[in-house]
PDB file of C-alpha atoms in Angstrom:
ATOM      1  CA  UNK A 204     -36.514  15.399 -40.069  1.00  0.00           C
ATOM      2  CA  UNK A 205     -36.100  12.359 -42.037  1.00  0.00           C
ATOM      3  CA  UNK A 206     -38.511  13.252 -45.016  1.00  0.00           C
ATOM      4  CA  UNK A 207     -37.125  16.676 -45.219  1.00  0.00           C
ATOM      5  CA  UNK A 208     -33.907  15.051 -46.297  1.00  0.00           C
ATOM      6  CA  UNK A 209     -35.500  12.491 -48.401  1.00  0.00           C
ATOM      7  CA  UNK A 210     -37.369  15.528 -50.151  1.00  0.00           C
ATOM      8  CA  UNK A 211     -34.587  17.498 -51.133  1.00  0.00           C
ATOM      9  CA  UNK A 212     -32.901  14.323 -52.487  1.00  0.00           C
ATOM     10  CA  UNK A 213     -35.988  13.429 -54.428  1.00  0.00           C
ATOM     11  CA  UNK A 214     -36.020  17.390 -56.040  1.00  0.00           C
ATOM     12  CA  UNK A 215     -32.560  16.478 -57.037  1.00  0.00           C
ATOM     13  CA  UNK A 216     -32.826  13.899 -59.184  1.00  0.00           C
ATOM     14  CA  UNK A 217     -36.151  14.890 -60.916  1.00  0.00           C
ATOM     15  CA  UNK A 218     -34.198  18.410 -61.440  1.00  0.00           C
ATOM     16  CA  UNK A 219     -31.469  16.164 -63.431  1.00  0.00           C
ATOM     17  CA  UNK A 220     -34.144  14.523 -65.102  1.00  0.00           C
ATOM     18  CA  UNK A 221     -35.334  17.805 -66.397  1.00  0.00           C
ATOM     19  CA  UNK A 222     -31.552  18.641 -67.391  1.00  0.00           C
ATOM     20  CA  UNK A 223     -31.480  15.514 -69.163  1.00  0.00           C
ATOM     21  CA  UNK A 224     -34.823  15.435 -70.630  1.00  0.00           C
ATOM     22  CA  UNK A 225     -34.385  17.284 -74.577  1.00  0.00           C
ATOM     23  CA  UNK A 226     -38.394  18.146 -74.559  1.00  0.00           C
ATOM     24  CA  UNK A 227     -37.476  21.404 -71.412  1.00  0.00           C
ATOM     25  CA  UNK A 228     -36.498  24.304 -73.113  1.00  0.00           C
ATOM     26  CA  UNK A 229     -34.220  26.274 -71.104  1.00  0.00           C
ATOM     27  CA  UNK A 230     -36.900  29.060 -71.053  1.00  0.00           C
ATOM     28  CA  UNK A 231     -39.229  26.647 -69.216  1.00  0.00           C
ATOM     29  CA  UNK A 232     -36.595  25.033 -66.837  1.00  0.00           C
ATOM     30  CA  UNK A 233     -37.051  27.786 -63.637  1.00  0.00           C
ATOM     31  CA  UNK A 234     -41.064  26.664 -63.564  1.00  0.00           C
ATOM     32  CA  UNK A 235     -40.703  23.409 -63.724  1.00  0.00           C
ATOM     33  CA  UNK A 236     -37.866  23.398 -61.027  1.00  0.00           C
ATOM     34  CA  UNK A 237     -40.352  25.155 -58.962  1.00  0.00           C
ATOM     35  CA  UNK A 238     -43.072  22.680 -59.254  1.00  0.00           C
ATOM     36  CA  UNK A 239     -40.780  20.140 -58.711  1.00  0.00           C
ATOM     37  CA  UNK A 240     -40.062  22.094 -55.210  1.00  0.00           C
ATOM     38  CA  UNK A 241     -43.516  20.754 -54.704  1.00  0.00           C
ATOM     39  CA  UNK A 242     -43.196  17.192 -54.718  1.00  0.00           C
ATOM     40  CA  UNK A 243     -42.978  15.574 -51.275  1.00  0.00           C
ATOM     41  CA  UNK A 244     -41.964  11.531 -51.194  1.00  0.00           C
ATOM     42  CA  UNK A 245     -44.395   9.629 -49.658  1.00  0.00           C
ATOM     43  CA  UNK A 246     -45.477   9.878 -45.515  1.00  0.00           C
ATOM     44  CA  UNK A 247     -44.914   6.424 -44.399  1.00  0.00           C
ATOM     45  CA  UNK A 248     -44.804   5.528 -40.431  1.00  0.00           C
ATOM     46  CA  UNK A 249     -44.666   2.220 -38.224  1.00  0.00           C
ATOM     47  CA  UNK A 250     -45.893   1.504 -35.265  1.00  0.00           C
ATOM     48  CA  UNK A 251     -42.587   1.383 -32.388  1.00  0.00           C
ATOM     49  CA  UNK A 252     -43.304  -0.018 -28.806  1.00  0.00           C
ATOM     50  CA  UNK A 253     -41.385   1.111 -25.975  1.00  0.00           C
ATOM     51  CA  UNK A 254     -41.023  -0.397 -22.616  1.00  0.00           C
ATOM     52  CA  UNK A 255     -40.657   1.454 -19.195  1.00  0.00           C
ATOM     53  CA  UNK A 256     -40.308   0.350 -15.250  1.00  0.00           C
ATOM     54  CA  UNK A 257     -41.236   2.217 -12.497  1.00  0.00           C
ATOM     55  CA  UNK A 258     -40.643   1.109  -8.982  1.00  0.00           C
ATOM     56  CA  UNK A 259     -43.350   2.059  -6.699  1.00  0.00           C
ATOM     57  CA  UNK A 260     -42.539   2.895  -3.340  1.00  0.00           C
ATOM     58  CA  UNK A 261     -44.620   1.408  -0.436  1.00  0.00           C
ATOM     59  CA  UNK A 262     -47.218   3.696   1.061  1.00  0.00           C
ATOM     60  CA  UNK A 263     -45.660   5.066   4.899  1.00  0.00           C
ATOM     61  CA  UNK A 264     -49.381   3.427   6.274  1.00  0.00           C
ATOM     62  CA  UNK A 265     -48.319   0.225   5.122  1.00  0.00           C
ATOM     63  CA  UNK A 266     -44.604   0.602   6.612  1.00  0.00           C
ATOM     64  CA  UNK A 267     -46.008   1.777   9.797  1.00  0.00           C
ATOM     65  CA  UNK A 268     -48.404  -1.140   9.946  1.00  0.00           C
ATOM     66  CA  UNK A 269     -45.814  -3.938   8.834  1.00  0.00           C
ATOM     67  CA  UNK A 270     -43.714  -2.081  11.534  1.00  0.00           C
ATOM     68  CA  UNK A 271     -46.030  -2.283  14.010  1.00  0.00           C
ATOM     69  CA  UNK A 272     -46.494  -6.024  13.190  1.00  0.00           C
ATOM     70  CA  UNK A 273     -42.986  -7.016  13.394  1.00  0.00           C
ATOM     71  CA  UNK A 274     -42.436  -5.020  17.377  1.00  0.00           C
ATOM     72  CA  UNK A 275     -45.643  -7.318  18.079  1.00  0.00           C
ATOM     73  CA  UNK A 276     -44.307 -10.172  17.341  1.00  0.00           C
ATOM     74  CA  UNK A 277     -41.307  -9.884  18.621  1.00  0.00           C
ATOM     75  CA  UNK A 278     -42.193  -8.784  21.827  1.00  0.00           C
ATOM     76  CA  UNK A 279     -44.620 -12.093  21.852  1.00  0.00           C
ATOM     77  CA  UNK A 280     -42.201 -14.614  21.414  1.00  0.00           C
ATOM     78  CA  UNK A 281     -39.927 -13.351  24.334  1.00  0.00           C
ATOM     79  CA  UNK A 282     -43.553 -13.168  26.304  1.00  0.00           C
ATOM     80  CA  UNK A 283     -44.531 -16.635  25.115  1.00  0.00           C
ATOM     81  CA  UNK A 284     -41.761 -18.984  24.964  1.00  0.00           C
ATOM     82  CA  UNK A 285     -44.576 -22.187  23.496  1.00  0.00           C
ATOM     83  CA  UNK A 286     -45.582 -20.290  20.553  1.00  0.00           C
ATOM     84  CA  UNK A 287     -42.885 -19.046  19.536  1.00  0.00           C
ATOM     85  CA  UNK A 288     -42.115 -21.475  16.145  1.00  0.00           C
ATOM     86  CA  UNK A 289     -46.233 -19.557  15.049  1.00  0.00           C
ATOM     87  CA  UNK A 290     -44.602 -16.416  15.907  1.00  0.00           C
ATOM     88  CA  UNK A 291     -41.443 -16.760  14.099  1.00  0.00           C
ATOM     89  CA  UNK A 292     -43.770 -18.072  11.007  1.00  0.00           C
ATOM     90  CA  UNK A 293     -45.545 -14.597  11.355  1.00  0.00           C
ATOM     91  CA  UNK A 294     -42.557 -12.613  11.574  1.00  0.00           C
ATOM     92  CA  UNK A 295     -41.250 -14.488   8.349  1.00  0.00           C
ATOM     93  CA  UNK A 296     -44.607 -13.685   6.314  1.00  0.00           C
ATOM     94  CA  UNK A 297     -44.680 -10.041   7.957  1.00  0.00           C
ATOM     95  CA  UNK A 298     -40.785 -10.141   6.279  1.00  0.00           C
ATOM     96  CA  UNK A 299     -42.153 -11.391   2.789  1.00  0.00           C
ATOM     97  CA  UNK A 300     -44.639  -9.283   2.923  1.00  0.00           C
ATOM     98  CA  UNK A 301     -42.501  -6.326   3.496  1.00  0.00           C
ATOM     99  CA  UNK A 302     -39.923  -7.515   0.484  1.00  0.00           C
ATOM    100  CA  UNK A 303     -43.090  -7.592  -1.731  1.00  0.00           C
ATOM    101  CA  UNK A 304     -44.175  -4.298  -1.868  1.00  0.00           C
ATOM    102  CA  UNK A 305     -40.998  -3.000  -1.452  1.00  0.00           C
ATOM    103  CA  UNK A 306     -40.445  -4.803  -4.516  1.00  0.00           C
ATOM    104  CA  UNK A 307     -42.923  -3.375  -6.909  1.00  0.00           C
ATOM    105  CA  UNK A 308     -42.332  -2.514 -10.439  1.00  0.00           C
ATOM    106  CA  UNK A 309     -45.458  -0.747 -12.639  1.00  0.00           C
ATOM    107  CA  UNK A 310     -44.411  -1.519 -16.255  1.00  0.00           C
ATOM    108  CA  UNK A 311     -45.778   1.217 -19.223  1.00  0.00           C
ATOM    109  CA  UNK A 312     -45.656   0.194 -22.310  1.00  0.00           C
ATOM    110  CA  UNK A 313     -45.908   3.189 -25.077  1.00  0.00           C
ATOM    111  CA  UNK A 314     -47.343   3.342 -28.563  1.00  0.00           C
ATOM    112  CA  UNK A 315     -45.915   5.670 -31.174  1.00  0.00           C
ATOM    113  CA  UNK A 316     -45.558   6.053 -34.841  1.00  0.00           C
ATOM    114  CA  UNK A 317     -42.242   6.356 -36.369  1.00  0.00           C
ATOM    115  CA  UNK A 318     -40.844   7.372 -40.278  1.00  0.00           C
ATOM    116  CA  UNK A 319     -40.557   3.897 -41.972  1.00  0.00           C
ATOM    117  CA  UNK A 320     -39.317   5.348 -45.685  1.00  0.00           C
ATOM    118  CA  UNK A 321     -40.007   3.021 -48.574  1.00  0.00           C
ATOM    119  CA  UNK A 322     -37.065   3.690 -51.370  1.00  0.00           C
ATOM    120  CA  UNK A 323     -39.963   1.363 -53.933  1.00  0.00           C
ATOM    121  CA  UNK A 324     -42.483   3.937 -52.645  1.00  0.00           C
ATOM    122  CA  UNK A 325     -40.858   7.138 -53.250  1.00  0.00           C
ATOM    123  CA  UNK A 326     -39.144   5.989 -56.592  1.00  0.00           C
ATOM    124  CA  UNK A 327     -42.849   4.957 -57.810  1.00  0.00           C
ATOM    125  CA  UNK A 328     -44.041   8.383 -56.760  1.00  0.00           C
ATOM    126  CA  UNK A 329     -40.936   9.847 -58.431  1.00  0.00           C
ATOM    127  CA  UNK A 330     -41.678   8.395 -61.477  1.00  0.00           C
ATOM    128  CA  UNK A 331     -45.509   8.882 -61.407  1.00  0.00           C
ATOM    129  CA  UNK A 332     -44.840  12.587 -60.454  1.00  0.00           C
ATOM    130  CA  UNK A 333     -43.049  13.330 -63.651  1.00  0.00           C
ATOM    131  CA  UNK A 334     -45.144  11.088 -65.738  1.00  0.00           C
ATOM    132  CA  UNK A 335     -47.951  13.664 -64.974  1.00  0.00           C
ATOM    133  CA  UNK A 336     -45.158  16.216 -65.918  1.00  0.00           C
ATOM    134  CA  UNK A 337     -44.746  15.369 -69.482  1.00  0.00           C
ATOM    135  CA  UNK A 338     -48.081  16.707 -70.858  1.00  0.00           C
ATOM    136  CA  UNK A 339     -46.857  20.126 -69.402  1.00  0.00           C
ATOM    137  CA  UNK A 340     -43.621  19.596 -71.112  1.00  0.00           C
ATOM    138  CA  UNK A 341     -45.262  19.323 -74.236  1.00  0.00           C
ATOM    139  CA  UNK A 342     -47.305  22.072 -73.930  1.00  0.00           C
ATOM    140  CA  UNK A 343     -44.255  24.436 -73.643  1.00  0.00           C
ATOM    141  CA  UNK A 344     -42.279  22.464 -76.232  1.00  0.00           C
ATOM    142  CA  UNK A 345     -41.443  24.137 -79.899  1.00  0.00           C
ATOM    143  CA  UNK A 346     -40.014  23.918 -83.215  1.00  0.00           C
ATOM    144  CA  UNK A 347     -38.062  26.501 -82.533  1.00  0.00           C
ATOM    145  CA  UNK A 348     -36.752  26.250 -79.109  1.00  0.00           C
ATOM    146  CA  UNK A 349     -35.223  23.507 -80.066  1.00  0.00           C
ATOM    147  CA  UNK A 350     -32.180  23.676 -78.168  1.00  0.00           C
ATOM    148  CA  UNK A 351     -29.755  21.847 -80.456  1.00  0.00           C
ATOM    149  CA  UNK A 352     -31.027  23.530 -83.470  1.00  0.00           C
ATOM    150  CA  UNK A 353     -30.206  26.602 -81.815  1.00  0.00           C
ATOM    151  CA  UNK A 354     -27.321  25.960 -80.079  1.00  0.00           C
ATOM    152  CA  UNK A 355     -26.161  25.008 -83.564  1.00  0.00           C
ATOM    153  CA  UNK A 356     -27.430  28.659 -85.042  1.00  0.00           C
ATOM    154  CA  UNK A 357     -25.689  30.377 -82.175  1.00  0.00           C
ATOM    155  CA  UNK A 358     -22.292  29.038 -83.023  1.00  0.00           C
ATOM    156  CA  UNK A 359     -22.856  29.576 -86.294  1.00  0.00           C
ATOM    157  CA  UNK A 360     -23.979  33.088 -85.638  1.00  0.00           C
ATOM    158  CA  UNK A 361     -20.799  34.325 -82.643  1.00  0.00           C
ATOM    159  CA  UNK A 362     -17.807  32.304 -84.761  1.00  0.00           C
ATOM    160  CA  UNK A 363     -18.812  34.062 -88.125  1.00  0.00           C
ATOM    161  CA  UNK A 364     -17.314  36.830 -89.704  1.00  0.00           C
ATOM    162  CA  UNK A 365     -19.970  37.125 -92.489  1.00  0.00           C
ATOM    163  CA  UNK A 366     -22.063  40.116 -91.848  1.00  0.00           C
ATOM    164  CA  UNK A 367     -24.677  38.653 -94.731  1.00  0.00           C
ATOM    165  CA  UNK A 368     -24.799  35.469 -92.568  1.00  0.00           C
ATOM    166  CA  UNK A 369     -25.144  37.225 -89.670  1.00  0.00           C
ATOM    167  CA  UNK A 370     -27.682  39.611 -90.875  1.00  0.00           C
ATOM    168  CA  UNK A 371     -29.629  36.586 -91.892  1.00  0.00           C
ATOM    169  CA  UNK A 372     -29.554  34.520 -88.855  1.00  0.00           C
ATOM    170  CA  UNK A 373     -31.086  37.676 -87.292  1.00  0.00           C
ATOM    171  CA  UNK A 374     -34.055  37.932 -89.413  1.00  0.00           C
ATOM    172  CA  UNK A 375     -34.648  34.479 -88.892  1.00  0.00           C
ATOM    173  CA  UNK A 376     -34.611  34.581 -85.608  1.00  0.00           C
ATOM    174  CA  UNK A 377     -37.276  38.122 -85.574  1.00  0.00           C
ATOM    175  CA  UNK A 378     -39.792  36.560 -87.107  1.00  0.00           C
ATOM    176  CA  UNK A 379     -39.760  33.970 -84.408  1.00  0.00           C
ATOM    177  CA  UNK A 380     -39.519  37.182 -81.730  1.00  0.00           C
ATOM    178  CA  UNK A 381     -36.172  35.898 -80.821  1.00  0.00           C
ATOM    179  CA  UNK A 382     -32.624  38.093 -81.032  1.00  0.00           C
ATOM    180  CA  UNK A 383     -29.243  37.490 -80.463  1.00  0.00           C
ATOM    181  CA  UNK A 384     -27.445  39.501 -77.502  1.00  0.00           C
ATOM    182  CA  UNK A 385     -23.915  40.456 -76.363  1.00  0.00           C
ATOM    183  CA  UNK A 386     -22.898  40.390 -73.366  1.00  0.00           C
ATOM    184  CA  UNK A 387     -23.769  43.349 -70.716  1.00  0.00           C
ATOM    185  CA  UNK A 388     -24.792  43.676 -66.996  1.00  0.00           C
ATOM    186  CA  UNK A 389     -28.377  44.328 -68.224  1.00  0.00           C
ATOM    187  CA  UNK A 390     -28.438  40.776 -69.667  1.00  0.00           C
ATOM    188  CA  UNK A 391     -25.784  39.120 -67.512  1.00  0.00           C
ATOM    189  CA  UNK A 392     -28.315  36.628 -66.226  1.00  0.00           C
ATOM    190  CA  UNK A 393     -27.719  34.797 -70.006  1.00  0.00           C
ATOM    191  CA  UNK A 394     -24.386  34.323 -69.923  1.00  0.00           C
ATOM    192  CA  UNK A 395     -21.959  31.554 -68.422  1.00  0.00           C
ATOM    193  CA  UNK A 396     -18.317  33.110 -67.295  1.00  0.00           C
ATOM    194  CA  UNK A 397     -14.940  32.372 -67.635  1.00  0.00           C
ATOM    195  CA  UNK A 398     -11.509  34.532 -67.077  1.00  0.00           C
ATOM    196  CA  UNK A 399      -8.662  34.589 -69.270  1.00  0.00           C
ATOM    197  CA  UNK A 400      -5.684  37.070 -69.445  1.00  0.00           C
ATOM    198  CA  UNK A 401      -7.253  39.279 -71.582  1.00  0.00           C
ATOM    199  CA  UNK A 402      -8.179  43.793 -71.496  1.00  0.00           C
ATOM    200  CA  UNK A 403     -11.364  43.958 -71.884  1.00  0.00           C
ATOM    201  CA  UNK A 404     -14.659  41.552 -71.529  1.00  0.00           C
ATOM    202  CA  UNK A 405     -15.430  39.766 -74.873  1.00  0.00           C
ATOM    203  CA  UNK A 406     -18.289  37.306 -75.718  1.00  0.00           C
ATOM    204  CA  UNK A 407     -17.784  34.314 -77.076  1.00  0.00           C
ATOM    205  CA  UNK A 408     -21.422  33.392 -77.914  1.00  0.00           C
ATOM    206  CA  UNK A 409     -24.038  35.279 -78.135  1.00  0.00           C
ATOM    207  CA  UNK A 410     -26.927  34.472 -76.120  1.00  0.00           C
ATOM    208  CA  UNK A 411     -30.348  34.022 -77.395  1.00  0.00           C
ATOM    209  CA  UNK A 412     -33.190  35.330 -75.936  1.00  0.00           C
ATOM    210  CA  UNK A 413     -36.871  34.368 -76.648  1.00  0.00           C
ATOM    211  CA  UNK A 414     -40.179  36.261 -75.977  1.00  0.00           C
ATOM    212  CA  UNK A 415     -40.811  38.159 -72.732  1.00  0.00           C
ATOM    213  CA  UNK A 416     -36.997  37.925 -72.200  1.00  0.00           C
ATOM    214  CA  UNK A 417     -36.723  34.242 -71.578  1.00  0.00           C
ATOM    215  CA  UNK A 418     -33.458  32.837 -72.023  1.00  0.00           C
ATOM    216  CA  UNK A 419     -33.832  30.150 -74.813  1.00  0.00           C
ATOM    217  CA  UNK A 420     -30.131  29.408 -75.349  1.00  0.00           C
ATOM    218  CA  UNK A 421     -27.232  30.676 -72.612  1.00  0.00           C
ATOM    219  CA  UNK A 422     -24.497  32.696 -73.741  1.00  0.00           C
ATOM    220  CA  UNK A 423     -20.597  32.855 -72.446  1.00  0.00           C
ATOM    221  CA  UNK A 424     -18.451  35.716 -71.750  1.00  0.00           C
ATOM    222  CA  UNK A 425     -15.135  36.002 -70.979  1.00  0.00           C
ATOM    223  CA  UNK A 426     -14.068  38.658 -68.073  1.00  0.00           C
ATOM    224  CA  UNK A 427     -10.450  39.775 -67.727  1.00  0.00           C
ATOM    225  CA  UNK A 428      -8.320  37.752 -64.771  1.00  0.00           C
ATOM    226  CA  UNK A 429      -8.357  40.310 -61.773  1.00  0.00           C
TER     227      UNK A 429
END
């Protein structure tokens, strides 16, 4: 159906709006994806008229009858020679007659309401629909999910060789309830992948993971080339 396509269209770009948007912390992005799944553009229909022609068939009565008519006349004008220009008349309008209800046509016209998408309509409601985001945005928005800031702090943290540093980016991070992670198939879900001719898997930065597990800050690993 039209809106179906419309909808997943619409999901699309408010999902690139979230991308884009530096208030959604990566932690937050999966719920607000799925309430975007939500939104639905707006229902609009016409009215569309269609025309259609039956022909109705004459009854077999009223063939029979005009039938009858006609073999009456007929045989009156051979019987009555000084009428016969009235009878001829009679067979004529018994012929029109005939021609007309052969003739019939019953005309139906239907009623019914079609999709008539508005692209002002459904970019207003677009717009409106995120608008009424942004309070929820800013509920889930902190200091120190700050995803340059610690974007920054991870690449810092994976291209050091300073175990002081490193010791002290961790302790920062703690007392937020955050921690650096390597990569490993329990936390593979934080981590971006890439092959390169290389043994063994390595990571190249670490991933950072906030309370209850949520993924503040995506890591990258490196896998061997098969």
């Amino acid at each position: 159906m039209i809106f179906d396509s419309l909808d997943i269209k619409a999901h699309n770009r408010l999902n690139s709006r979230l991308s884009d948007d530096p208030r959604v912390s990566i932690a937050y992005r999966p719920m607000f994806r799925d309430i975007v799944a939500t939104f639905r553009v707006p229902r609009q229909y016409k009215t569309a008229t269609s025309t259609a022609k039956q022909s109705i068939s004459p009854s077999a009565t009223a063939i029979i009858t005009l039938l009858i008519i006609a073999a009456v006349l007929i045989a009156l004008m051979f019987a009555m020679p000084d009428i016969q220009l009235w009878l001829a008349l009679g067979l004529a309008l018994t012929a029109f007659v005939a021609g007309k209800i052969s003739g019939r046509v019953r005309v139906t016209e239907t009623v019914t309401m079609v999709p008539d998408p508005n692209e002002q309509a459904i970019a207003a409601a677009e717009g409106a629909f995120y608008n009424a985001l942004s309070p929820l945005i800013d509920m889930t928005r902190s200091d120190v999910y700050h995803r340059e800031a610690l974007r920054w702090l991870q690449a810092q943290y994976s291209d050091s060789d300073s175990v002081r540093f490193r010791s002290s980016a961790e302790s920062l991070l703690k007392g937020f309830n955050c921690r650096f992670v390597e990569y490993s198939d329990a936390d593979a879900d934080a981590f971006e992948i890439s092959t390169s001719n290389i043994p063994e898997v390595r990571t190249t930065r670490h991933a950072v993971i906030g309370p209850d597990n949520a993924i503040l800050v995506p890591g990258h690993a490196v896998f061997p080339q098969s």
